[in-house]
Short mmCIF file of C-alpha atoms and ligand atoms in Angstrom, two decimals:
data_model
loop_
_atom_site.label_atom_id
_atom_site.label_comp_id
_atom_site.label_asym_id
_atom_site.label_seq_id
_atom_site.Cartn_x
_atom_site.Cartn_y
_atom_site.Cartn_z
CA UNK A 1 132.77 170.27 178.46
CA UNK A 2 131.90 173.89 178.14
CA UNK A 3 133.69 174.36 174.81
CA UNK A 4 132.21 171.39 172.96
CA UNK A 5 129.07 173.20 171.86
CA UNK A 6 131.29 175.64 169.95
CA UNK A 7 132.50 172.87 167.65
CA UNK A 8 128.91 171.93 166.78
CA UNK A 9 128.00 175.58 166.25
CA UNK A 10 130.98 176.07 163.93
CA UNK A 11 129.97 173.00 161.92
CA UNK A 12 126.42 174.37 161.60
CA UNK A 13 127.89 177.66 160.46
CA UNK A 14 129.82 175.90 157.70
CA UNK A 15 126.77 173.93 156.56
CA UNK A 16 124.85 177.18 156.11
CA UNK A 17 127.69 178.58 153.95
CA UNK A 18 128.33 181.23 156.62
CA UNK A 19 131.86 180.25 157.65
CA UNK A 20 134.24 183.12 156.88
CA UNK A 21 137.87 182.61 156.07
CA UNK A 22 140.62 185.16 156.30
CA UNK A 23 142.97 185.50 153.36
CA UNK A 24 146.52 186.56 153.97
CA UNK A 25 147.82 189.05 151.42
CA UNK A 26 151.46 189.09 150.34
CA UNK A 27 151.08 192.55 148.82
CA UNK A 28 150.11 196.00 150.17
CA UNK A 29 146.56 197.28 149.79
CA UNK A 30 146.13 197.88 146.03
CA UNK A 31 144.10 196.45 143.13
CA UNK A 32 146.77 193.92 142.09
CA UNK A 33 147.12 191.64 145.07
CA UNK A 34 148.78 188.30 145.66
CA UNK A 35 147.04 185.85 147.96
CA UNK A 36 148.77 182.53 148.72
CA UNK A 37 151.02 183.13 145.73
CA UNK A 38 148.02 183.59 143.47
CA UNK A 39 147.54 186.96 141.68
CA UNK A 40 144.08 188.45 142.17
CA UNK A 41 142.54 191.72 141.02
CA UNK A 42 140.87 193.06 144.14
CA UNK A 43 137.50 194.78 144.43
CA UNK A 44 137.44 194.16 148.16
CA UNK A 45 139.13 197.11 149.87
CA UNK A 46 137.69 200.46 151.00
CA UNK A 47 140.74 202.40 149.81
CA UNK A 48 138.44 204.51 147.63
CA UNK A 49 140.99 207.12 146.58
CA UNK A 50 143.97 204.74 146.46
CA UNK A 51 145.79 206.67 149.20
CA UNK A 52 146.85 203.63 151.28
CA UNK A 53 150.24 203.57 149.53
CA UNK A 54 150.63 207.27 148.87
CA UNK A 55 154.29 208.31 149.28
CA UNK A 56 153.30 211.43 151.27
CA UNK A 57 151.45 209.32 153.83
CA UNK A 58 154.31 206.86 154.14
CA UNK A 59 156.75 209.72 154.60
CA UNK A 60 154.53 211.42 157.22
CA UNK A 61 154.34 208.15 159.14
CA UNK A 62 158.14 207.68 158.99
CA UNK A 63 158.94 211.27 159.96
CA UNK A 64 156.29 211.18 162.67
CA UNK A 65 157.89 208.09 164.17
CA UNK A 66 161.37 209.67 164.01
CA UNK A 67 160.15 212.74 165.82
CA UNK A 68 157.53 211.36 168.23
CA UNK A 69 158.54 207.75 168.76
CA UNK A 70 156.35 204.70 168.50
CA UNK A 71 153.72 204.96 171.21
CA UNK A 72 151.67 207.60 173.02
CA UNK A 73 152.24 205.87 176.35
CA UNK A 74 148.87 206.67 177.94
CA UNK A 75 145.28 207.61 177.28
CA UNK A 76 144.36 211.12 176.11
CA UNK A 77 143.22 212.33 179.53
CA UNK A 78 146.32 211.12 181.33
CA UNK A 79 149.47 211.95 179.33
CA UNK A 80 148.92 210.51 175.84
CA UNK A 81 147.47 213.60 174.13
CA UNK A 82 150.36 214.95 172.07
CA UNK A 83 150.79 217.87 169.71
CA UNK A 84 150.13 215.80 166.53
CA UNK A 85 146.77 214.70 168.02
CA UNK A 86 145.88 218.31 168.76
CA UNK A 87 146.93 219.56 165.33
CA UNK A 88 144.90 216.76 163.71
CA UNK A 89 141.74 217.72 165.64
CA UNK A 90 142.03 221.30 164.44
CA UNK A 91 142.70 220.49 160.81
CA UNK A 92 139.78 218.03 160.76
CA UNK A 93 137.39 220.61 162.25
CA UNK A 94 138.50 223.24 159.77
CA UNK A 95 138.14 220.87 156.82
CA UNK A 96 134.73 219.46 157.79
CA UNK A 97 133.36 222.86 158.80
CA UNK A 98 132.39 222.04 162.39
CA UNK A 99 133.32 223.79 165.64
CA UNK A 100 135.45 221.04 167.03
CA UNK A 101 136.60 217.42 166.54
CA UNK A 102 137.75 214.59 168.78
CA UNK A 103 139.73 211.66 167.36
CA UNK A 104 139.47 207.94 168.11
CA UNK A 105 141.63 204.90 167.31
CA UNK A 106 138.91 203.38 165.12
CA UNK A 107 135.45 204.14 163.79
CA UNK A 108 134.08 201.30 165.87
CA UNK A 109 135.32 202.99 169.04
CA UNK A 110 134.07 206.40 167.89
CA UNK A 111 130.57 205.01 167.40
CA UNK A 112 130.67 203.26 170.77
CA UNK A 113 131.48 206.65 172.31
CA UNK A 114 128.68 208.79 170.96
CA UNK A 115 125.31 207.19 171.71
CA UNK A 116 126.02 206.07 175.31
CA UNK A 117 127.40 209.54 176.09
CA UNK A 118 124.22 211.26 174.92
CA UNK A 119 121.36 208.95 175.96
CA UNK A 120 120.61 206.30 178.56
CA UNK A 121 117.75 204.59 180.39
CA UNK A 122 114.42 206.32 179.75
CA UNK A 123 115.62 207.67 176.39
CA UNK A 124 115.09 206.28 172.89
CA UNK A 125 117.29 205.69 169.86
CA UNK A 126 115.75 205.57 166.37
CA UNK A 127 117.99 203.43 164.22
CA UNK A 128 117.81 202.62 160.47
CA UNK A 129 117.51 198.85 160.03
CA UNK A 130 120.59 198.70 157.78
CA UNK A 131 122.90 200.69 160.05
CA UNK A 132 126.44 199.47 160.66
CA UNK A 133 126.96 196.95 163.49
CA UNK A 134 129.01 199.43 165.53
CA UNK A 135 126.01 201.78 165.75
CA UNK A 136 123.76 198.96 166.91
CA UNK A 137 126.28 197.86 169.55
CA UNK A 138 126.40 201.46 170.80
CA UNK A 139 122.63 201.51 171.33
CA UNK A 140 122.87 198.35 173.42
CA UNK A 141 125.65 199.85 175.53
CA UNK A 142 123.58 202.99 176.12
CA UNK A 143 120.63 201.03 177.62
CA UNK A 144 118.24 203.37 175.82
CA UNK A 145 115.12 201.97 174.18
CA UNK A 146 116.05 200.69 170.71
CA UNK A 147 113.54 201.49 167.95
CA UNK A 148 114.57 200.31 164.50
CA UNK A 149 112.82 201.74 161.45
CA UNK A 150 112.71 200.16 157.98
CA UNK A 151 115.54 201.29 155.72
CA UNK A 152 115.19 205.02 154.87
CA UNK A 153 111.48 204.94 155.80
CA UNK A 154 110.78 208.50 156.97
CA UNK A 155 107.06 207.88 157.52
CA UNK A 156 107.64 205.10 160.01
CA UNK A 157 110.40 207.11 161.67
CA UNK A 158 108.14 210.14 162.04
CA UNK A 159 105.37 207.95 163.46
CA UNK A 160 107.74 206.43 166.03
CA UNK A 161 109.12 209.83 167.01
CA UNK A 162 105.62 211.21 167.43
CA UNK A 163 104.49 208.38 169.68
CA UNK A 164 107.61 208.17 171.77
CA UNK A 165 107.43 209.47 175.31
CA UNK A 166 111.16 209.09 175.82
CA UNK A 167 112.89 211.85 177.73
CA UNK A 168 115.59 212.33 175.10
CA UNK A 169 115.56 211.10 171.50
CA UNK A 170 118.43 210.28 169.17
CA UNK A 171 118.26 209.49 165.45
CA UNK A 172 121.10 207.28 164.30
CA UNK A 173 122.03 206.69 160.66
CA UNK A 174 124.76 205.67 158.27
CA UNK A 175 125.19 208.39 155.65
CA UNK A 176 126.20 205.84 153.00
CA UNK A 177 124.97 202.37 153.91
CA UNK A 178 127.92 200.03 153.93
CA UNK A 179 126.30 196.97 152.35
CA UNK A 180 124.03 198.78 149.86
CA UNK A 181 125.99 201.91 148.96
CA UNK A 182 122.88 204.10 148.96
CA UNK A 183 122.61 207.41 150.81
CA UNK A 184 120.39 208.37 153.77
CA UNK A 185 117.84 211.21 153.35
CA UNK A 186 119.96 213.51 155.52
CA UNK A 187 117.99 216.73 154.92
CA UNK A 188 114.72 215.08 155.91
CA UNK A 189 116.32 213.41 158.92
CA UNK A 190 117.61 216.79 160.06
CA UNK A 191 114.10 218.28 159.73
CA UNK A 192 112.65 215.47 161.85
CA UNK A 193 115.42 215.94 164.41
CA UNK A 194 114.50 219.64 164.62
CA UNK A 195 110.78 218.93 164.80
CA UNK A 196 111.12 216.39 167.61
CA UNK A 197 114.12 217.96 169.34
CA UNK A 198 116.32 214.89 168.79
CA UNK A 199 120.03 214.39 168.38
CA UNK A 200 121.08 213.44 164.84
CA UNK A 201 124.14 211.17 164.73
CA UNK A 202 125.52 210.50 161.24
CA UNK A 203 128.15 207.87 160.41
CA UNK A 204 129.92 208.96 157.23
CA UNK A 205 132.59 206.25 157.04
CA UNK A 206 132.01 205.83 153.29
CA UNK A 207 131.36 209.46 152.34
CA UNK A 208 134.34 211.25 153.89
CA UNK A 209 136.95 211.90 151.20
CA UNK A 210 134.64 210.55 148.49
CA UNK A 211 131.69 212.94 148.30
CA UNK A 212 131.20 216.69 148.53
CA UNK A 213 133.35 219.75 148.04
CA UNK A 214 137.01 218.93 148.90
CA UNK A 215 135.77 215.47 149.97
CA UNK A 216 133.97 216.86 153.02
CA UNK A 217 131.49 214.00 152.79
CA UNK A 218 127.79 213.26 152.59
CA UNK A 219 126.58 216.31 154.55
CA UNK A 220 128.19 218.61 152.05
CA UNK A 221 126.96 216.42 149.16
CA UNK A 222 123.37 216.84 150.45
CA UNK A 223 123.79 220.57 150.94
CA UNK A 224 123.52 220.31 154.72
CA UNK A 225 126.85 222.00 155.38
CA UNK A 226 126.18 225.01 153.21
CA UNK A 227 123.08 226.20 155.02
CA UNK A 228 124.11 228.26 158.03
CA UNK A 229 121.34 226.95 160.26
CA UNK A 230 122.52 223.36 160.08
CA UNK A 231 126.27 223.74 160.02
CA UNK A 232 126.09 225.32 163.43
CA UNK A 233 123.32 223.11 164.81
CA UNK A 234 124.60 221.50 168.02
CA UNK A 235 122.19 218.60 167.53
CA UNK A 236 124.28 217.12 164.67
CA UNK A 237 127.22 214.85 165.38
CA UNK A 238 129.23 213.57 162.44
CA UNK A 239 131.43 210.48 162.68
CA UNK A 240 134.02 209.97 159.94
CA UNK A 241 136.78 207.42 159.52
CA UNK A 242 140.31 207.71 158.15
CA UNK A 243 140.79 204.03 157.32
CA UNK A 244 138.72 204.00 154.13
CA UNK A 245 139.19 206.91 151.71
CA UNK A 246 141.75 208.28 154.20
CA UNK A 247 144.00 205.32 153.49
CA UNK A 248 145.24 204.82 157.09
CA UNK A 249 143.05 204.10 160.14
CA UNK A 250 141.35 206.02 162.91
CA UNK A 251 138.24 208.16 163.15
CA UNK A 252 136.84 211.44 164.36
CA UNK A 253 133.62 212.89 165.69
CA UNK A 254 132.76 216.47 164.71
CA UNK A 255 130.21 218.66 166.43
CA UNK A 256 129.47 221.74 168.48
CA UNK A 257 132.32 222.52 170.86
CA UNK A 258 130.35 221.92 174.05
CA UNK A 259 129.09 218.57 172.73
CA UNK A 260 132.63 217.51 171.85
CA UNK A 261 133.81 218.65 175.28
CA UNK A 262 131.10 216.41 176.76
CA UNK A 263 132.55 213.46 174.80
CA UNK A 264 136.05 214.25 176.09
CA UNK A 265 134.67 214.10 179.63
CA UNK A 266 132.27 211.16 179.25
CA UNK A 267 133.05 208.89 176.31
CA UNK A 268 134.33 205.66 177.80
CA UNK A 269 135.90 204.38 174.55
CA UNK A 270 137.93 207.62 174.49
CA UNK A 271 138.90 207.74 178.14
CA UNK A 272 139.75 204.12 178.84
CA UNK A 273 142.09 203.36 175.95
CA UNK A 274 145.64 204.30 175.00
CA UNK A 275 145.89 207.20 172.55
CA UNK A 276 146.89 206.08 169.07
CA UNK A 277 150.59 206.48 168.17
CA UNK A 278 151.46 210.15 167.51
CA UNK A 279 153.12 209.15 164.23
CA UNK A 280 149.74 207.89 163.11
CA UNK A 281 148.25 211.30 163.91
CA UNK A 282 150.99 212.91 161.76
CA UNK A 283 150.04 210.64 158.85
CA UNK A 284 146.32 211.19 159.46
CA UNK A 285 146.91 214.95 159.23
CA UNK A 286 148.67 214.41 155.91
CA UNK A 287 145.74 212.25 154.79
CA UNK A 288 143.36 215.16 155.51
CA UNK A 289 145.54 217.43 153.34
CA UNK A 290 145.57 214.84 150.57
CA UNK A 291 141.81 214.20 150.69
CA UNK A 292 141.17 217.95 150.44
CA UNK A 293 143.30 218.25 147.32
CA UNK A 294 142.10 215.08 145.58
CA UNK A 295 139.35 216.35 143.27
CA UNK A 296 141.13 214.63 140.39
CA UNK A 297 140.96 211.27 142.21
CA UNK A 298 137.28 211.78 143.03
CA UNK A 299 136.69 212.45 139.31
CA UNK A 300 138.44 209.18 138.36
CA UNK A 301 136.41 207.32 140.99
CA UNK A 302 133.15 208.77 139.60
CA UNK A 303 134.21 207.73 136.09
CA UNK A 304 134.95 204.21 137.34
CA UNK A 305 131.55 204.01 139.04
CA UNK A 306 129.80 205.12 135.83
CA UNK A 307 131.71 202.57 133.76
CA UNK A 308 130.97 199.75 136.21
CA UNK A 309 127.25 200.48 136.36
CA UNK A 310 126.85 200.90 132.61
CA UNK A 311 128.59 197.60 131.90
CA UNK A 312 127.16 195.58 134.81
CA UNK A 313 123.50 196.51 134.37
CA UNK A 314 122.72 194.43 131.24
CA UNK A 315 124.53 191.42 132.71
CA UNK A 316 122.51 191.63 135.93
CA UNK A 317 119.27 191.95 133.94
CA UNK A 318 120.24 188.92 131.92
CA UNK A 319 121.15 186.75 134.93
CA UNK A 320 118.28 187.82 137.18
CA UNK A 321 120.55 189.60 139.67
CA UNK A 322 119.92 193.07 141.10
CA UNK A 323 122.45 195.87 140.75
CA UNK A 324 121.63 198.03 143.78
CA UNK A 325 120.87 201.71 143.07
CA UNK A 326 124.06 203.40 144.29
CA UNK A 327 126.14 206.44 143.32
CA UNK A 328 128.84 205.61 145.84
CA UNK A 329 131.98 203.49 145.51
CA UNK A 330 130.04 200.56 146.98
CA UNK A 331 128.36 198.64 144.15
CA UNK A 332 126.53 195.52 145.34
CA UNK A 333 124.99 192.86 143.11
CA UNK A 334 122.27 190.97 144.96
CA UNK A 335 122.15 187.29 144.09
CA UNK A 336 119.81 186.12 146.87
CA UNK A 337 120.86 182.70 148.06
CA UNK A 338 123.96 182.24 150.29
CA UNK A 339 125.35 179.30 148.34
CA UNK A 340 124.78 181.08 145.00
CA UNK A 341 126.65 184.16 146.23
CA UNK A 342 129.54 182.04 147.46
CA UNK A 343 129.82 180.04 144.25
CA UNK A 344 129.64 183.19 142.15
CA UNK A 345 132.49 184.73 144.16
CA UNK A 346 134.40 181.46 143.72
CA UNK A 347 133.82 181.47 139.94
CA UNK A 348 135.15 185.03 139.73
CA UNK A 349 138.14 184.10 141.85
CA UNK A 350 138.97 181.31 139.41
CA UNK A 351 139.12 184.04 136.77
CA UNK A 352 141.45 186.13 138.93
CA UNK A 353 138.86 188.57 140.29
CA UNK A 354 138.42 189.05 144.05
CA UNK A 355 135.00 190.26 145.16
CA UNK A 356 133.65 189.43 148.62
CA UNK A 357 130.38 187.53 148.98
CA UNK A 358 128.37 189.18 151.76
CA UNK A 359 125.92 186.96 153.61
CA UNK A 360 123.61 187.13 156.61
CA UNK A 361 123.85 188.28 159.35
CA UNK A 362 125.73 191.17 157.69
CA UNK A 363 122.80 191.54 155.26
CA UNK A 364 119.16 190.39 155.59
CA UNK A 365 118.39 186.72 154.89
CA UNK A 366 117.74 186.12 151.17
CA UNK A 367 119.83 189.10 150.03
CA UNK A 368 123.30 187.57 149.83
CA UNK A 369 125.38 189.58 147.42
CA UNK A 370 128.67 190.36 145.77
CA UNK A 371 129.97 193.67 147.04
CA UNK A 372 132.23 195.45 144.55
CA UNK A 373 134.22 198.29 146.07
CA UNK A 374 135.58 200.63 143.45
CA UNK A 375 138.63 202.84 143.83
CA UNK A 376 140.30 205.65 141.93
CA UNK A 377 143.24 203.25 141.70
CA UNK A 378 141.31 200.85 139.43
CA UNK A 379 141.98 201.31 135.73
CA UNK A 380 139.31 201.26 133.01
CA UNK A 381 140.82 198.01 131.80
CA UNK A 382 140.65 196.39 135.25
CA UNK A 383 136.97 197.22 135.56
CA UNK A 384 136.32 195.75 132.11
CA UNK A 385 138.13 192.57 133.18
CA UNK A 386 135.85 192.22 136.20
CA UNK A 387 132.78 192.77 134.05
CA UNK A 388 133.76 190.20 131.46
CA UNK A 389 134.49 187.69 134.21
CA UNK A 390 131.03 188.40 135.60
CA UNK A 391 129.34 187.88 132.24
CA UNK A 392 131.26 184.63 131.72
CA UNK A 393 130.27 183.00 135.01
CA UNK A 394 128.08 179.95 134.68
CA UNK A 395 126.62 180.14 138.16
CA UNK A 396 123.26 181.78 137.64
CA UNK A 397 121.14 181.43 140.82
C1 PLP B 401 134.03 200.70 158.54
C2 PLP B 401 132.88 201.30 159.25
C3 PLP B 401 132.95 201.63 160.60
C4 PLP B 401 134.11 201.25 161.46
O1 PLP B 401 135.23 202.02 161.22
P1 PLP B 401 136.66 201.42 161.57
O2 PLP B 401 137.54 202.62 161.55
O3 PLP B 401 136.98 200.43 160.52
O4 PLP B 401 136.54 200.81 162.93
C5 PLP B 401 131.87 202.29 161.16
N1 PLP B 401 130.77 202.57 160.44
C6 PLP B 401 130.67 202.24 159.15
C7 PLP B 401 129.42 202.58 158.40
C8 PLP B 401 131.71 201.59 158.51
O5 PLP B 401 131.59 201.22 157.24
#
């Protein structure tokens, strides 16, 4: 029967320690969680500023629902584009410092929109090897030639750009890489985009709200927003999400107004889907206000990152693990082997600490890791607890 091969494939998956299991939480998104009645201290969420339970967001969602109802009722181009969506677009554009924004239900859908709208057959996409899966899927949808370059390797990228005879070129990159936490060389990528007349599409899911002046993200952090020439360059498109530091869900694409208008007209994952609930747009607008005003939370997050790195480094050296070079909230410890990563995560869990083990195909084979996500909502004491659990684990690789 046609489905029987699935059972075998699932069993293979388990044997390779690749089978994922979902855990059901009995608590909201916060560091102290309860999973199957068991209390766990979580380092697994992307709620970097701890806004997911902010009373202002909850109130905006409630009041938005009172005023605008539950659903938008249609897609944006039919009758689902409501005032809260419009207000949100404007406040995002003003905050990020771009001409115009368009919003999407999720970051995945936003990424699926951009690349296929800009390039197609006969064109080429230059894609960092460690880019997020949604960017890779977008390249496949676009039918453009897919040229992957080694992680952050500008020499190889330049070589590929120089030798490409594609009609149109597009450089695609995460700003902060989601499994390593390191940052892309955005200034250099912009120079190459200028030199070879390419689009530059930047996914800042992990930088928005976390880095830069007023949390404007990685472009601001790298100084790209402050130079006049680049902030108005129509070749840059910036994707940001509101489900990580923003504490809710949803995403936006920022760019030159004619480029954004093109997305409104052409982006299939915008056109052929119901607009997100207007109440959500009300809460997302409030999230933008909160992210802007959260310098104090960003300072706490930076302090937590410093503490984590200072305390984790000697333990990693001692155990033969690698603490990845990262200034972001994503702090991975590479263990190597799949089974070792899983048993290390299990040992931590037995000590009440929840850190996800990340395995291939999410990361390259042989680089299985623990991925700590830090938040401004973690206390100094909670980080110390995680560190002492880590130093006490017996499962060296
Ligand atoms: C989380 C993430 C996305 C997807 O965003 P969602 O809003 O969760 O769909 C896209 N790109 C990167 C780099 C991400 O980390």
